[in-house]
Coordinates of C-alpha atoms in Angstrom, one line a residue:
Chain A
X42 CA 69.4 -59.0 -276.5
X43 CA 71.6 -56.9 -275.2
X44 CA 72.6 -58.2 -272.0
X45 CA 73.8 -55.0 -270.4
X46 CA 71.7 -53.2 -268.2
X47 CA 72.0 -49.8 -269.1
X48 CA 70.0 -46.4 -267.7
X49 CA 68.9 -43.1 -268.9
X50 CA 67.4 -40.4 -267.2
X51 CA 64.2 -42.3 -266.2
X52 CA 63.8 -45.3 -264.6
X53 CA 63.1 -47.0 -267.6
X54 CA 66.0 -48.9 -268.8
X55 CA 66.7 -50.6 -272.9
X56 CA 67.0 -53.7 -271.1
X57 CA 63.2 -53.1 -270.5
X58 CA 62.1 -52.7 -273.9
X59 CA 64.6 -53.7 -276.0
X60 CA 62.7 -56.7 -277.4
X61 CA 59.3 -54.9 -278.3
X62 CA 58.3 -53.0 -281.3
X63 CA 57.7 -49.8 -280.1
X64 CA 55.4 -49.1 -283.4
X65 CA 53.3 -50.7 -284.9
X66 CA 51.0 -49.7 -287.7
X67 CA 48.5 -51.2 -290.4
X68 CA 47.0 -50.4 -293.4
X69 CA 46.3 -46.5 -292.1
X70 CA 43.7 -44.9 -293.6
X71 CA 42.5 -42.3 -293.8
X72 CA 41.0 -40.6 -297.1
X73 CA 39.9 -36.9 -297.8
X74 CA 38.8 -38.5 -301.4
X75 CA 41.7 -40.7 -303.2
X76 CA 45.1 -40.3 -303.3
X77 CA 44.5 -37.9 -301.1
X78 CA 45.7 -38.2 -297.5
X79 CA 47.0 -41.9 -296.1
X80 CA 45.9 -45.1 -297.7
X81 CA 46.4 -48.2 -296.4
X82 CA 50.2 -47.5 -294.8
X83 CA 51.6 -49.5 -292.0
X84 CA 54.7 -48.4 -290.8
X85 CA 56.8 -49.4 -288.0
X86 CA 60.2 -48.2 -285.2
X87 CA 61.9 -50.7 -283.1
X88 CA 64.0 -49.4 -280.1
X89 CA 66.7 -47.3 -281.3
X90 CA 66.1 -47.0 -285.0
X91 CA 65.9 -44.2 -286.5
X92 CA 62.8 -44.3 -289.7
X93 CA 62.8 -41.9 -292.8
X94 CA 59.3 -41.1 -294.0
X95 CA 59.6 -39.0 -297.7
X96 CA 57.9 -38.4 -299.8
X97 CA 56.9 -35.3 -301.5
X98 CA 54.0 -31.9 -300.3
X99 CA 50.6 -33.9 -299.9
X100 CA 51.8 -37.4 -300.6
X101 CA 50.2 -37.7 -296.9
X102 CA 53.2 -38.1 -294.1
X103 CA 51.4 -35.4 -292.2
X104 CA 48.4 -36.9 -292.5
X105 CA 49.7 -40.5 -290.8
X106 CA 52.0 -38.7 -288.3
X107 CA 48.6 -37.1 -287.3
X108 CA 47.0 -40.6 -287.3
X109 CA 50.0 -41.9 -285.4
X110 CA 50.2 -39.3 -282.7
X111 CA 46.4 -39.1 -281.9
X112 CA 45.0 -35.9 -283.6
X113 CA 42.9 -37.6 -286.2
X114 CA 41.4 -40.7 -285.7
X115 CA 42.0 -43.4 -288.6
X116 CA 38.9 -44.1 -290.8
X117 CA 40.3 -48.1 -290.9
X118 CA 43.6 -49.9 -289.3
X119 CA 45.5 -50.6 -286.5
X120 CA 47.1 -49.1 -284.3
X121 CA 49.5 -49.9 -281.2
X122 CA 52.1 -47.6 -279.5
X123 CA 54.8 -49.6 -276.8
X124 CA 52.8 -52.5 -276.7
X125 CA 49.4 -50.3 -276.1
X126 CA 47.0 -50.9 -278.4
X127 CA 45.3 -47.4 -279.2
X128 CA 41.8 -47.1 -280.9
X129 CA 39.9 -43.4 -278.9
X130 CA 42.0 -40.5 -278.2
X131 CA 41.9 -41.2 -274.6
X132 CA 43.7 -44.3 -275.4
X133 CA 47.0 -42.1 -276.1
X134 CA 46.8 -40.2 -272.5
X135 CA 48.9 -42.8 -271.1
X136 CA 51.7 -43.1 -274.2
X137 CA 51.8 -38.8 -274.4
X138 CA 54.0 -39.6 -271.9
X139 CA 57.0 -41.5 -273.6
X140 CA 56.0 -40.5 -276.6
X141 CA 57.3 -36.5 -278.4
X142 CA 55.9 -35.0 -281.3
X143 CA 57.3 -32.6 -283.3
X144 CA 54.9 -30.5 -285.4
X145 CA 55.6 -29.6 -288.7
X146 CA 53.8 -26.5 -287.5
X147 CA 56.3 -24.8 -284.7
X148 CA 53.1 -23.1 -283.1
X149 CA 53.8 -22.7 -279.3
X150 CA 52.0 -20.1 -277.1
X151 CA 53.2 -16.1 -278.7
X152 CA 53.3 -14.2 -275.4
X153 CA 55.7 -15.9 -273.0
X154 CA 59.2 -16.9 -273.4
X155 CA 60.7 -20.4 -274.4
X156 CA 61.6 -20.9 -271.1
X157 CA 58.5 -19.8 -269.8
X158 CA 56.8 -22.9 -272.5
X159 CA 59.2 -24.8 -271.1
X160 CA 58.6 -25.0 -267.4
X161 CA 54.5 -24.8 -268.9
X162 CA 55.7 -28.1 -270.6
X163 CA 57.4 -30.0 -267.7
X164 CA 54.4 -28.8 -265.4
X165 CA 52.5 -30.8 -267.5
X166 CA 54.6 -34.4 -267.4
X167 CA 55.2 -36.3 -263.7
X168 CA 58.5 -36.9 -262.8
X169 CA 61.5 -35.0 -261.4
X170 CA 61.5 -31.7 -262.6
X171 CA 64.2 -30.1 -261.8
X172 CA 66.5 -33.3 -263.2
X173 CA 63.5 -32.4 -265.9
X174 CA 64.6 -28.1 -265.9
X175 CA 68.2 -28.9 -266.3
X176 CA 68.3 -31.8 -269.5
X177 CA 65.8 -29.0 -270.7
X178 CA 68.3 -26.3 -270.5
X179 CA 71.3 -28.2 -271.6
X180 CA 69.2 -29.3 -275.3
X181 CA 68.5 -25.1 -275.1
X182 CA 72.5 -24.0 -274.7
X183 CA 73.7 -27.2 -277.2
X184 CA 71.0 -25.4 -280.0
X185 CA 72.6 -21.9 -279.1
X186 CA 68.9 -20.8 -277.8
X187 CA 68.5 -18.4 -276.0
X188 CA 65.2 -19.3 -273.7
X189 CA 64.4 -16.3 -272.2
X190 CA 63.2 -14.4 -275.1
X191 CA 59.3 -14.5 -275.3
X192 CA 58.4 -16.8 -278.4
X193 CA 56.8 -14.0 -280.8
X194 CA 59.4 -12.6 -281.4
X195 CA 61.8 -15.9 -282.1
X196 CA 63.0 -16.2 -285.6
X197 CA 61.0 -19.3 -287.5
X198 CA 64.7 -21.1 -286.5
X199 CA 64.6 -20.4 -282.8
X200 CA 60.8 -21.4 -282.6
X201 CA 62.1 -24.6 -284.4
X202 CA 63.9 -24.9 -282.2
X203 CA 61.7 -24.8 -279.3
X204 CA 59.9 -27.0 -280.8
X205 CA 62.7 -29.9 -280.2
X206 CA 63.2 -29.2 -277.1
X207 CA 59.8 -30.0 -276.3
X208 CA 59.6 -32.7 -278.0
X209 CA 62.6 -34.6 -276.4
X210 CA 64.2 -33.6 -272.9
X211 CA 62.4 -35.6 -270.9
X212 CA 63.9 -39.0 -273.1
X213 CA 60.9 -40.5 -274.6
X214 CA 61.1 -43.5 -276.2
X215 CA 59.0 -42.5 -278.9
X216 CA 60.6 -40.0 -281.0
X217 CA 57.8 -38.7 -284.1
X218 CA 59.3 -35.7 -286.0
X219 CA 58.1 -33.7 -288.8
X220 CA 60.3 -31.6 -290.4
X221 CA 63.1 -31.0 -287.5
X222 CA 65.2 -29.3 -288.9
X223 CA 63.5 -27.0 -291.2
X224 CA 64.3 -23.3 -290.8
X225 CA 67.8 -24.2 -288.9
X226 CA 70.5 -23.4 -290.0
X227 CA 73.8 -25.8 -291.0
X228 CA 75.2 -26.5 -287.1
X229 CA 71.8 -26.4 -286.1
X230 CA 71.1 -29.3 -287.8
X231 CA 74.2 -31.1 -287.6
X232 CA 73.6 -30.8 -284.1
X233 CA 70.3 -32.1 -284.0
X234 CA 70.9 -35.2 -286.2
X235 CA 73.5 -35.3 -283.4
X236 CA 71.4 -35.2 -280.8
X237 CA 68.6 -37.8 -282.0
X238 CA 71.4 -40.1 -282.9
X239 CA 72.7 -40.3 -279.3
X240 CA 68.5 -40.9 -278.2
X241 CA 68.5 -43.6 -280.9
X242 CA 71.7 -44.6 -279.7
X243 CA 70.4 -45.1 -276.1
X244 CA 67.1 -47.3 -277.5
X245 CA 64.6 -44.4 -278.4
X246 CA 63.3 -44.9 -281.7
X247 CA 62.8 -41.7 -284.3
X248 CA 60.4 -41.6 -287.1
X249 CA 61.8 -38.3 -288.9
X250 CA 59.3 -36.9 -292.0
X251 CA 62.0 -34.7 -294.9
X252 CA 62.3 -33.7 -297.0
X253 CA 65.5 -32.8 -297.3
X254 CA 67.5 -36.1 -298.2
X255 CA 71.1 -36.0 -297.3
X256 CA 70.0 -35.8 -293.1
X257 CA 67.5 -39.1 -294.7
X258 CA 70.9 -40.9 -295.9
X259 CA 73.3 -39.6 -293.2
X260 CA 70.8 -40.7 -289.6
X261 CA 68.4 -43.6 -291.3
X262 CA 69.0 -46.8 -290.9
X263 CA 65.6 -46.9 -292.8
X264 CA 63.6 -45.4 -295.1
X265 CA 59.9 -45.2 -296.0
X266 CA 58.7 -43.4 -298.8
X267 CA 55.0 -42.7 -299.5
X268 CA 53.5 -41.3 -302.9
X269 CA 49.7 -40.2 -303.3
X270 CA 48.7 -41.7 -300.0
X271 CA 50.9 -45.2 -300.2
X272 CA 53.3 -46.5 -299.3
X273 CA 55.6 -47.3 -302.2
X274 CA 59.1 -48.7 -300.8
X275 CA 59.8 -49.5 -296.4
X276 CA 63.8 -50.9 -296.6
X277 CA 66.7 -50.5 -295.6
X278 CA 68.5 -47.2 -296.7
X279 CA 71.2 -49.5 -298.0
X280 CA 68.6 -51.7 -299.8
X281 CA 67.3 -48.6 -301.7
X282 CA 70.9 -48.0 -302.7
X283 CA 71.6 -51.7 -303.9
X284 CA 68.5 -51.0 -306.1
X285 CA 69.7 -47.9 -307.9
X286 CA 72.5 -48.5 -311.3
X287 CA 75.6 -46.1 -310.3
X288 CA 76.6 -43.9 -313.2
X289 CA 79.8 -43.7 -315.4
X290 CA 80.7 -41.1 -317.0
X291 CA 83.4 -41.0 -319.6
X292 CA 84.4 -37.0 -320.7
X293 CA 86.9 -36.5 -323.1
X294 CA 90.2 -34.0 -323.1
X295 CA 90.7 -31.3 -325.6
X296 CA 92.4 -33.1 -327.1
X297 CA 90.6 -35.5 -328.5
X298 CA 89.1 -35.7 -332.0
X299 CA 85.5 -36.3 -333.8
X300 CA 86.8 -39.7 -334.9
X301 CA 88.3 -41.1 -330.8
X302 CA 85.1 -39.4 -330.7
X303 CA 83.0 -41.4 -333.2
X304 CA 84.8 -44.8 -332.0
X305 CA 83.5 -44.6 -328.2
X306 CA 80.4 -43.7 -328.6
X307 CA 79.9 -46.7 -330.9
X308 CA 81.0 -48.9 -328.6
X309 CA 79.7 -47.9 -325.5
X310 CA 76.9 -45.0 -326.8
X311 CA 75.9 -41.3 -327.5
X312 CA 77.1 -37.9 -326.0
X313 CA 74.8 -36.7 -323.4
X314 CA 76.4 -33.8 -322.4
X315 CA 78.5 -31.7 -325.2
X316 CA 82.1 -34.0 -325.1
X317 CA 80.2 -36.4 -321.9
X318 CA 79.0 -40.3 -321.9
X319 CA 76.5 -40.6 -319.3
X320 CA 75.7 -43.7 -318.4
X321 CA 72.4 -45.0 -316.6
X322 CA 72.3 -49.2 -317.5
X323 CA 76.3 -50.4 -316.5
X324 CA 75.5 -53.3 -315.4
X325 CA 76.2 -55.6 -318.9
X326 CA 78.6 -52.8 -319.9
X327 CA 80.9 -53.5 -316.5
X328 CA 80.8 -57.0 -316.2
X329 CA 80.3 -58.5 -320.5
X330 CA 82.6 -55.8 -321.5
X331 CA 84.9 -54.7 -319.1
X332 CA 88.5 -55.3 -321.2
X333 CA 86.5 -53.0 -324.3
X334 CA 85.7 -50.5 -322.2
X335 CA 89.8 -49.9 -320.5
X336 CA 90.8 -50.4 -323.9
X337 CA 88.4 -47.8 -325.4
X338 CA 90.4 -45.7 -322.1
X339 CA 93.7 -45.9 -323.4
X340 CA 93.3 -45.2 -327.2
X341 CA 90.8 -43.2 -327.9
X342 CA 91.6 -39.4 -325.8
X343 CA 89.2 -39.8 -322.3
X344 CA 90.5 -37.4 -320.4
X345 CA 88.7 -38.9 -317.1
X346 CA 86.3 -42.1 -316.0
X347 CA 84.2 -41.8 -313.3
X348 CA 81.3 -44.1 -311.2
X349 CA 79.1 -42.1 -309.6
X350 CA 77.7 -43.5 -306.6
X351 CA 73.7 -42.7 -306.5
X352 CA 72.7 -40.2 -303.6
X353 CA 69.4 -41.4 -302.1
X354 CA 67.5 -38.1 -303.9
X355 CA 68.7 -40.0 -307.0
X356 CA 67.1 -42.4 -306.5
X357 CA 64.2 -41.4 -304.5
X358 CA 63.7 -39.3 -307.7
X359 CA 63.7 -41.8 -309.9
X360 CA 61.4 -43.8 -308.0
X361 CA 58.1 -40.7 -308.0
X362 CA 59.5 -41.3 -311.7
X363 CA 57.8 -44.4 -312.2
Chain B
X44 CA 39.9 -37.2 -260.4
X45 CA 43.6 -39.1 -259.4
X46 CA 46.4 -35.9 -258.0
X47 CA 47.8 -35.6 -261.7
X48 CA 44.8 -34.1 -263.6
X49 CA 44.0 -32.2 -261.0
X50 CA 47.5 -31.1 -261.3
X51 CA 47.1 -31.2 -264.6
X52 CA 43.8 -28.6 -264.4
X53 CA 45.8 -26.7 -262.3
X54 CA 48.7 -26.4 -264.7
X55 CA 46.6 -26.2 -267.7
X56 CA 44.1 -23.1 -265.8
X57 CA 47.0 -21.6 -264.3
X58 CA 49.0 -20.4 -268.4
X59 CA 45.5 -19.8 -269.4
X60 CA 45.3 -16.6 -266.5
X61 CA 49.0 -16.1 -267.2
X62 CA 47.7 -16.2 -271.1
X63 CA 45.0 -14.0 -271.5
X64 CA 45.0 -11.4 -267.7
X65 CA 46.1 -8.9 -270.2
X66 CA 43.5 -8.7 -272.7
X67 CA 40.6 -9.2 -269.9
X68 CA 42.4 -5.9 -267.8
X69 CA 42.0 -4.2 -271.4
X70 CA 38.0 -4.6 -271.6
X71 CA 38.1 -4.3 -267.9
X72 CA 39.9 -0.6 -267.8
X73 CA 37.6 0.8 -270.8
X74 CA 34.5 0.0 -269.9
X75 CA 35.2 0.9 -266.3
X76 CA 36.4 4.4 -267.5
X77 CA 33.4 4.3 -269.7
X78 CA 31.1 4.5 -266.0
X79 CA 33.1 6.6 -264.5
X80 CA 32.3 8.8 -268.2
X81 CA 28.5 8.7 -267.2
X82 CA 28.8 8.4 -264.0
X83 CA 29.8 12.3 -264.2
X84 CA 26.6 13.4 -265.4
X85 CA 23.9 11.0 -263.3
X86 CA 23.5 14.0 -261.2
X87 CA 22.3 16.4 -264.2
X88 CA 20.3 13.8 -264.9
X89 CA 19.0 12.8 -261.9
X90 CA 18.0 16.9 -261.4
X91 CA 16.4 17.2 -264.8
X92 CA 14.1 13.8 -264.6
X93 CA 11.5 15.6 -265.2
X94 CA 11.7 17.5 -268.1
X95 CA 13.6 14.5 -268.9
X96 CA 10.1 12.6 -268.3
X97 CA 8.1 15.2 -270.7
X98 CA 9.9 14.5 -273.4
X99 CA 10.8 11.1 -273.5
X100 CA 7.2 10.2 -272.4
X101 CA 6.3 11.1 -276.5
X102 CA 8.2 8.9 -277.9
X103 CA 7.4 4.6 -278.4
X104 CA 7.9 2.4 -274.9
X105 CA 9.1 -0.3 -277.2
X106 CA 12.3 1.5 -277.4
X107 CA 12.8 1.7 -274.3
X108 CA 11.9 -1.3 -273.1
X109 CA 14.2 -2.4 -275.7
X110 CA 17.0 -1.0 -274.2
X111 CA 16.6 -2.1 -271.2
X112 CA 15.1 1.5 -269.8
X113 CA 12.3 2.3 -267.2
X114 CA 11.6 6.0 -267.4
X115 CA 10.5 5.6 -264.1
X116 CA 13.4 4.7 -263.1
X117 CA 15.9 6.6 -265.0
X118 CA 16.5 9.3 -261.6
X119 CA 18.0 6.6 -260.1
X120 CA 21.5 5.5 -260.2
X121 CA 19.5 2.0 -260.7
X122 CA 17.5 2.7 -263.9
X123 CA 20.8 5.2 -265.0
X124 CA 23.1 2.2 -264.9
X125 CA 20.4 0.0 -266.8
X126 CA 19.5 2.4 -269.7
X127 CA 23.4 4.1 -270.0
X128 CA 25.8 1.1 -269.3
X129 CA 24.0 -1.9 -269.3
X130 CA 21.9 -1.3 -271.9
X131 CA 25.8 -0.9 -274.6
X132 CA 27.6 -3.6 -272.1
X133 CA 24.5 -6.2 -272.6
X134 CA 25.5 -5.6 -276.5
X135 CA 29.2 -5.7 -276.4
X136 CA 29.8 -8.1 -273.9
X137 CA 28.3 -11.0 -275.3
X138 CA 30.2 -10.8 -278.6
X139 CA 33.3 -10.2 -276.5
X140 CA 32.6 -13.4 -274.4
X141 CA 31.7 -14.9 -277.6
X142 CA 35.5 -14.0 -278.9
X143 CA 36.5 -14.6 -275.9
X144 CA 35.0 -18.6 -275.7
X145 CA 35.7 -19.3 -278.9
X146 CA 39.7 -17.9 -278.6
X147 CA 39.9 -21.0 -275.7
X148 CA 40.7 -24.5 -277.5
X149 CA 39.2 -23.1 -281.2
X150 CA 42.0 -20.4 -281.5
X151 CA 44.8 -22.5 -280.0
X152 CA 43.7 -24.8 -283.5
X153 CA 43.5 -21.5 -285.7
X154 CA 46.9 -21.4 -284.1
X155 CA 48.7 -24.6 -284.3
X156 CA 49.7 -24.4 -280.6
X157 CA 46.9 -27.4 -280.0
X158 CA 48.9 -29.7 -281.8
X159 CA 51.9 -29.3 -279.1
X160 CA 49.4 -29.5 -276.1
X161 CA 46.8 -32.4 -277.1
X162 CA 49.7 -34.5 -277.5
X163 CA 50.6 -33.8 -273.5
X164 CA 50.0 -37.0 -271.2
X165 CA 47.2 -34.7 -270.3
X166 CA 43.4 -36.1 -270.4
X167 CA 41.0 -34.0 -272.9
X168 CA 38.8 -33.7 -270.0
X169 CA 41.9 -32.1 -268.1
X170 CA 42.4 -29.6 -271.2
X171 CA 38.5 -29.0 -271.5
X172 CA 38.1 -28.3 -267.5
X173 CA 40.6 -26.2 -267.1
X174 CA 40.2 -24.0 -269.9
X175 CA 36.6 -23.7 -269.9
X176 CA 36.7 -23.3 -266.4
X177 CA 39.2 -20.3 -267.0
X178 CA 36.7 -18.4 -269.6
X179 CA 34.2 -18.9 -266.2
X180 CA 36.6 -17.5 -263.8
X181 CA 37.2 -14.8 -266.0
X182 CA 33.8 -14.1 -267.5
X183 CA 32.9 -13.7 -263.5
X184 CA 35.4 -11.3 -263.0
X185 CA 35.8 -9.6 -265.4
X186 CA 31.9 -8.4 -265.2
X187 CA 32.3 -7.9 -261.0
X188 CA 35.1 -5.1 -261.8
X189 CA 33.7 -3.2 -264.1
X190 CA 30.8 -3.4 -261.3
X191 CA 33.5 -3.0 -258.4
X192 CA 34.4 0.0 -260.9
X193 CA 31.1 1.6 -261.2
X194 CA 30.8 1.4 -257.4
X195 CA 33.4 3.3 -256.5
X196 CA 32.6 5.6 -259.4
X197 CA 29.3 6.3 -258.3
X198 CA 30.0 6.8 -254.5
X199 CA 33.1 9.4 -255.9
X200 CA 31.2 11.0 -258.4
X201 CA 28.2 11.2 -257.6
X202 CA 26.0 12.6 -254.9
X203 CA 24.7 8.9 -254.1
X204 CA 25.7 7.9 -250.3
X205 CA 23.1 4.7 -250.5
X206 CA 24.3 2.4 -252.5
X207 CA 21.7 -0.7 -253.7
X208 CA 24.2 -3.5 -252.7
X209 CA 21.2 -6.4 -254.0
X210 CA 20.8 -4.3 -257.6
X211 CA 24.8 -4.4 -257.5
X212 CA 25.5 -8.1 -256.7
X213 CA 22.1 -8.9 -258.6
X214 CA 24.1 -6.8 -261.7
X215 CA 27.3 -8.9 -261.5
X216 CA 26.0 -12.8 -261.0
X217 CA 22.9 -12.3 -263.9
X218 CA 25.7 -10.3 -266.1
X219 CA 28.6 -13.0 -265.8
X220 CA 26.0 -16.4 -266.3
X221 CA 24.6 -14.2 -269.3
X222 CA 28.1 -13.3 -270.9
X223 CA 29.1 -17.3 -270.1
X224 CA 26.4 -18.7 -272.3
X225 CA 28.1 -16.9 -274.7
X226 CA 31.6 -17.7 -274.1
X227 CA 30.1 -21.1 -274.2
X228 CA 28.8 -20.6 -277.5
X229 CA 32.0 -19.4 -278.9
X230 CA 33.7 -22.9 -277.8
X231 CA 31.4 -24.8 -279.1
X232 CA 31.1 -23.4 -282.2
X233 CA 34.4 -22.9 -282.4
X234 CA 35.7 -26.6 -281.8
X235 CA 32.5 -27.5 -283.6
X236 CA 33.8 -25.2 -286.7
X237 CA 36.6 -22.6 -286.5
X238 CA 37.2 -19.4 -284.1
X239 CA 35.2 -17.3 -286.5
X240 CA 32.1 -19.3 -286.8
X241 CA 32.2 -18.7 -282.6
X242 CA 32.3 -15.8 -282.0
X243 CA 30.0 -15.1 -285.4
X244 CA 27.3 -17.3 -283.4
X245 CA 28.0 -15.4 -280.4
X246 CA 26.9 -12.3 -282.3
X247 CA 23.9 -13.9 -284.3
X248 CA 22.5 -14.8 -280.8
X249 CA 23.2 -11.8 -279.7
X250 CA 20.9 -10.6 -282.5
X251 CA 18.6 -12.9 -282.7
X252 CA 17.7 -12.3 -278.6
X253 CA 17.8 -8.5 -278.7
X254 CA 15.6 -8.4 -281.7
X255 CA 13.1 -11.0 -279.9
X256 CA 12.6 -8.3 -277.3
X257 CA 12.5 -5.3 -279.0
X258 CA 9.8 -7.4 -280.6
X259 CA 8.1 -8.7 -277.6
X260 CA 7.9 -4.9 -276.1
X261 CA 5.5 -3.9 -278.9
X262 CA 2.6 -4.7 -278.1
X263 CA 0.1 -7.9 -279.3
X264 CA 3.1 -9.5 -279.7
X265 CA 2.6 -13.1 -278.6
X266 CA 4.3 -13.5 -275.4
X267 CA 6.3 -16.5 -276.6
X268 CA 8.4 -13.6 -277.8
X269 CA 9.6 -13.2 -274.8
X270 CA 10.9 -16.3 -274.0
X271 CA 13.1 -16.2 -276.6
X272 CA 14.8 -13.6 -275.6
X273 CA 18.2 -13.8 -273.2
X274 CA 16.8 -10.2 -271.3
X275 CA 14.1 -12.3 -269.6
X276 CA 16.1 -14.5 -268.5
X277 CA 18.6 -12.1 -266.8
X278 CA 15.6 -9.1 -266.1
X279 CA 17.6 -6.5 -265.0
X280 CA 14.4 -3.3 -264.9
X281 CA 13.2 -6.4 -262.1
X282 CA 16.7 -5.5 -260.2
X283 CA 16.2 -2.2 -260.9
X284 CA 12.6 -2.0 -259.4
X285 CA 14.3 -3.4 -256.0
X286 CA 13.0 -7.5 -257.0
X287 CA 15.0 -10.1 -257.6
X288 CA 16.2 -11.6 -260.2
X289 CA 13.6 -13.9 -259.9
X290 CA 13.7 -18.2 -260.6
X291 CA 14.2 -16.8 -264.8
X292 CA 18.1 -16.4 -263.7
X293 CA 18.0 -20.1 -263.6
X294 CA 17.8 -20.9 -266.4
X295 CA 21.0 -19.8 -267.8
X296 CA 23.3 -21.6 -265.6
X297 CA 21.2 -24.7 -267.1
X298 CA 22.0 -23.1 -270.7
X299 CA 25.8 -22.6 -270.0
X300 CA 25.8 -26.3 -268.0
X301 CA 24.5 -27.7 -271.6
X302 CA 26.7 -25.3 -273.4
X303 CA 29.6 -27.2 -271.8
X304 CA 28.7 -31.3 -271.9
X305 CA 27.9 -30.5 -275.2
X306 CA 31.1 -28.9 -275.9
X307 CA 33.4 -31.1 -274.5
X308 CA 31.1 -34.6 -276.2
X309 CA 32.3 -33.2 -279.1
X310 CA 36.0 -32.2 -278.4
X311 CA 36.7 -35.7 -277.0
X312 CA 37.1 -37.2 -280.3
X313 CA 37.1 -34.3 -282.3
X314 CA 40.1 -34.7 -284.5
X315 CA 42.9 -31.8 -284.8
X316 CA 45.1 -31.8 -287.1

């Protein structure tokens, strides 16, 4: 339990809710057809945690998020947000004051400026309107957004920025974002992730659906992989990496002779790319034949020997190939 | 209803007013211009009333009835407005009203902004109430302004000095209720299916109502046909003959009430993903 009593912009504190799960979804199901939609999806988000929700298009990410935000009624399963069981649409109204949601499609009222849109969002919330406006403007400045422009005149990336601001300006306890960095330039992507990181450090829980595995790798504590409507993996990012095998790459120098190459390939494996041998199943090789490998490296003209750490992207692709 | 709900209804209502006033004003100005143009010809037509009656009397009376034209009152300002302005407004107005109604919720669904609105700390009751109220407000204001412009142009562009206020008041109320029915049909069907279906439903209802009115005017047609048309419940001929709208008009607010309740029942549990 955290002993300090950290205060945020609002009246709640980290001490107040650190012990309770922010989001607990069990076996949420909404199937449009077999394998299409979400089938018995279970997700949890703890305070201070950033959870990555990944999967290709059509895997069921948006369907799941729609159920989590009350926009779509689950056919079965249970959902609890901020300790409140949510069964009907009307149950959600009270949790919306603490839920920040960024839909995948950044569509707002085109005829008004981003500033008017923010003011409208502030109007719909209880609390210190001045402080909320200040907070929203501060995020706009960090994301480099000119809020005086009409929404219809904004680029896709800038519309996304409006959406990001609208989903976080009130310091929500739970943030659900569907592809937050789509259309953003790298600098703003970085700033967005930093903001989310800060908010999670302050105790907010974040569920982040993304295609950008580098960003999931960078920011998420835990990752949930969904495939054909079902969750196929849910664990810490470090755990998924442990499951993966490192790649060892042996590269022959230009002076290597065919005899040298054959000597190595006979012991280790076939050439995979020109004058390169890449081994995925290195476990046995490194543990049982380490001395053999080292002597080969010395004697047979291998110019480069690298051990590559697997990226989340590689892991993800491996999972999908299974 | 607590203070927060009232404040939320107020905020959404104001947003609807802000977002839609330009479209409504374009509609009002177009019809006001039409009204001005028609009034330019009224004095000429009133002067040649007898000749016109002689020509028109050779045509089938059903035709006049279908277009809310009464030969006996054609030379009066009320009869002239009925036949020249309202006959068109009662055809185009419903389609516009149904389009307007389909914009309220289904339009936000098709543009995507509903996903944002529905996750604000606002009950669906408050969102629905505010949006439908704003729609009804615009129907009454738009028709009120068109009629007010018609009164002004009657005074400015014709020799009529004695404005039939009861007629104008009756038309404004009746036309607003009539438009509101179509607004709510567009809204309801839009929520049920999609925005374009809302517009089509409004246009379909208008075509049905017009056809039923046309058929009911034909001799020996069973009487029930007239009850199938909304023209029966908002009878402008009665107004131009110096009568009031009568109890039949009360059916329109009753229909509106049913459509409002039905719309909410569907909206409160509707999935928008």
